[in-house]
Every structure is written in C-alpha cells, then in structure tokens.
Amino acid sequence: MTGSLPAGVERQQFDGDERLATRGQSVYGEPTDGEWRAWDIRRSKLGAMLDRRMETGLTGGETVLYLGAAAGTTVSHVADFAGPTYAVEFAARPVRDLLTVADSRPNLFVLLKDARKPETYAHVVEPVDVIVQDVATRGQARVANTNRRFLKPNGRLLTVVKARSEDVTADPTDVFETFRSQLEGYEILDTERLDPLHDDHLAVVARPTR
C-alpha cells in the first residue's frame, strides 16, 4: 500500500536533505526553515510510518487521540496538521514538557492519565477520527481494544507494537503475532516493521469492525 502525506505535512529541504516537516514552533531542537520544522523520523514512529508511505488514512484536520504522548516529540507534529488532539501521558515529568508544547498549540489538550484506564478520561475525549498509540507497556493490544470506544466507525488505529516492552526475552516476530491475535474489534489493513530506524517495532494500521 502506498499512502500520501496528510495536508500540512510536506517534504522540505534542511541542510541539503529532504525531510518530512510540519509548520509549528520547534519542540525538541529539530532543524527549522522559516515556519517549517523537520520531523525526525528516527525519534518518531509515526513519522517513520509516513516516511515509508504507509496508508495511514491521515488527510489533515482529523480529531486525534494520542496515547503515550511523552514529552511531545511526535504529538507536537500531529497537532501541527490535525484538528483537536488529545494527548494522554501517564508520567508527570514529561507532562510538564508537554504542557509547554501545548502553549503554542491551542488544539492540543494534555491529559495526565493512564492509557490503560480510558474510563478516567472518557468524560473529556470526544469521538475521534484517529487513535495514535505509542505506549511502552505490556498489554498493548488490550490498550488498543479498550480505547476503541472513542474511535468513529470509519476511523483508524495507528499503533506501533514495541516487542521489548511486551517481552524482552521473546522473539519479536512471535510478539507481533500475539498482538494480531489479541486485537479485538479491528480489521488490520497494513503492517510494516520499522527496522532499522526503530528496531523490533511493528507499525499497524487498523480500522474498527464494530
């Protein structure tokens, strides 16, 4: 499958290299050129998915639920091209940085919550077009399953399965197969390993079936 970039994401030249970029305030020391900021795909699994032209279904302007936002490296780029973006992060320290990122992005809403407990933020999050899941925890399929409630019927789940977070001793291929078997209420549309940019990571695009 060959996907196009969403509106608001373009390939721009930075120091002679063509890189993905969005318009917005710099967050993590990335190169900038005028209003454009480079998207470091070595630090962003979603960036790597877009760079490899996976069919993410992103077109720009979507409402997004981002699970595992950390300090905002990737979700800042998402908020640059998306509509309302709910950023869920469990750890208090990165949330402080994330709040700074949100200062210049009025569409970015920071939630100090646990992605494994969506009932704690269900009263805040509206139905979304896209769930981006980037969590380093056991039970990554369970996180996707329990957050499906927020996804519109024609929405997309964009997740990256981190094999070492599930089981550091298991063969990553086995971990990925287990994830596929445990994903409930979704149809998987596309998968791709992100090596060597992100070792032992599998990118998955899925849509809800109910």
XYZ file of C-alpha atoms in Angstrom:
210
model
C 0.000 0.000 0.000
C 1.276 3.465 -0.837
C -0.144 6.360 1.100
C 0.027 10.095 0.563
C 1.061 12.632 3.160
C -1.694 14.443 5.059
C -2.281 18.114 4.340
C 0.095 20.105 6.478
C 2.942 17.580 6.160
C 5.417 18.165 3.351
C 8.905 17.160 2.292
C 11.233 20.120 2.741
C 14.954 20.678 2.344
C 17.034 21.044 5.510
C 20.783 21.428 5.018
C 20.519 19.739 1.649
C 18.492 16.772 2.896
C 14.825 16.231 2.068
C 12.865 15.510 5.238
C 9.284 15.422 6.420
C 8.215 18.706 8.001
C 5.257 20.468 9.594
C 4.574 24.110 10.341
C 4.934 24.966 14.013
C 7.134 26.053 16.853
C 10.290 23.985 17.449
C 9.961 21.480 20.300
C 12.985 19.184 20.571
C 15.816 21.053 18.868
C 14.839 19.900 15.388
C 16.081 21.935 12.388
C 13.801 24.692 11.183
C 13.500 26.709 7.992
C 11.157 29.638 8.351
C 7.824 28.292 9.587
C 8.762 24.687 8.772
C 10.228 22.278 11.337
C 11.863 18.982 10.414
C 10.207 15.795 11.615
C 12.909 13.468 12.943
C 11.730 10.011 11.880
C 14.472 8.417 13.992
C 12.675 9.759 17.062
C 9.119 9.278 15.828
C 7.467 6.005 14.874
C 4.519 7.782 13.233
C 6.978 9.891 11.283
C 8.657 6.700 10.092
C 5.275 5.303 9.014
C 4.557 8.409 6.939
C 8.068 8.482 5.501
C 7.612 4.888 4.333
C 4.310 5.882 2.732
C 2.150 3.513 4.731
C -1.554 4.039 4.085
C -2.390 5.698 7.397
C -5.623 7.311 6.215
C -4.453 10.679 7.567
C -5.517 13.585 5.393
C -5.119 16.516 7.809
C -7.582 18.151 10.159
C -8.615 14.931 11.928
C -9.602 14.709 15.569
C -6.889 12.598 17.230
C -6.466 10.668 20.463
C -2.747 10.207 21.066
C -1.862 7.549 23.644
C 1.626 7.759 25.119
C 2.430 11.355 24.230
C 5.569 11.554 26.444
C 7.200 14.999 26.211
C 5.609 15.806 22.857
C 8.131 14.913 20.145
C 5.583 13.285 17.830
C 2.294 14.652 19.135
C 3.565 18.187 18.515
C 3.848 17.375 14.802
C 0.406 15.745 14.873
C -1.122 18.851 16.425
C 0.559 20.934 13.703
C -1.557 19.300 10.978
C -4.541 17.785 12.818
C -7.628 19.205 14.461
C -8.363 18.712 18.170
C -5.630 16.447 19.554
C -5.973 14.751 22.942
C -2.564 13.813 24.343
C -2.635 11.140 27.059
C 0.512 10.648 29.140
C 0.869 8.769 32.411
C 4.150 10.178 33.776
C 4.104 13.594 35.429
C 7.629 14.657 34.419
C 7.137 14.547 30.621
C 3.690 16.104 31.030
C 5.369 19.277 32.269
C 7.230 19.488 28.958
C 4.073 18.546 27.084
C 2.204 21.453 28.638
C 4.882 23.792 27.291
C 4.415 22.275 23.832
C 0.674 22.917 24.123
C 1.190 26.598 24.923
C 1.696 27.364 21.220
C -0.868 24.799 20.030
C -4.387 25.648 21.207
C -5.751 22.453 19.620
C -3.524 20.236 21.826
C -5.211 19.074 25.029
C -2.948 17.428 27.608
C -4.342 14.670 29.839
C -2.281 13.309 32.739
C -3.922 9.897 32.549
C -3.154 6.198 32.117
C -3.958 4.894 28.615
C -4.801 1.536 30.212
C -7.722 3.204 32.023
C -9.754 5.069 29.372
C -12.687 5.380 31.756
C -10.692 8.084 33.563
C -10.775 10.406 30.543
C -13.949 9.244 28.780
C -15.787 12.321 30.067
C -13.288 14.592 28.260
C -12.489 12.938 24.920
C -14.956 13.307 22.056
C -15.288 10.706 19.285
C -12.091 10.768 17.237
C -11.074 10.018 13.673
C -7.701 8.567 14.609
C -6.079 6.866 17.574
C -2.293 7.036 17.561
C -0.916 4.554 20.083
C 2.706 4.788 21.202
C 2.820 3.157 24.625
C 5.698 1.216 26.157
C 3.842 -1.284 28.301
C 2.715 -4.881 28.424
C -0.727 -5.499 27.005
C -0.515 -3.151 24.027
C -3.385 -4.934 22.284
C -5.522 -4.502 25.392
C -4.841 -0.749 25.358
C -5.999 -0.566 21.736
C -9.083 -2.664 22.496
C -10.205 -0.624 25.496
C -9.700 2.702 23.718
C -11.659 1.619 20.632
C -14.737 3.173 22.268
C -13.509 6.615 21.199
C -12.988 5.743 17.534
C -15.569 6.724 14.935
C -16.904 3.852 12.780
C -14.752 4.883 9.799
C -11.725 5.809 11.925
C -8.202 4.441 12.044
C -5.929 2.962 14.677
C -2.254 3.754 14.045
C -0.136 1.845 16.522
C 3.429 0.677 16.827
C 3.930 -2.581 18.714
C 7.091 -2.482 20.835
C 8.253 -6.082 21.155
C 10.696 -5.444 24.005
C 8.006 -3.750 26.071
C 5.835 -6.856 25.835
C 8.533 -9.469 26.480
C 12.236 -8.677 26.366
C 13.129 -12.384 26.002
C 10.661 -13.367 23.254
C 11.268 -13.379 19.525
C 9.775 -10.108 18.202
C 8.004 -11.989 15.403
C 6.157 -14.064 17.996
C 5.227 -10.919 19.936
C 3.807 -9.339 16.806
C 1.742 -12.427 16.014
C 0.373 -12.440 19.553
C -0.612 -8.786 19.193
C -2.509 -9.552 15.984
C -4.345 -12.425 17.643
C -5.304 -10.322 20.676
C -6.541 -7.275 18.756
C -10.335 -7.344 19.006
C -12.914 -5.360 17.082
C -10.409 -4.221 14.444
C -9.544 -5.192 10.899
C -5.823 -4.894 10.226
C -5.213 -3.038 6.961
C -1.449 -2.774 6.826
C 1.646 -3.727 8.821
C 5.329 -2.970 8.404
C 8.399 -3.459 10.565
C 10.258 -0.206 11.201
C 13.787 -1.613 11.409
C 16.434 -0.212 11.294
C 15.020 3.154 12.357
C 13.162 1.524 15.253
C 14.389 -1.981 15.999
C 11.829 -4.627 16.967
C 8.855 -2.342 16.289
C 5.853 -3.237 14.105
C 3.661 -0.479 12.672
C -0.013 -1.426 12.362
C -2.882 0.339 10.616
C -6.357 -0.942 11.521
C -9.986 0.117 11.418
C -12.846 -0.770 13.756
C -15.233 -3.533 12.756
C -17.857 -2.763 15.405
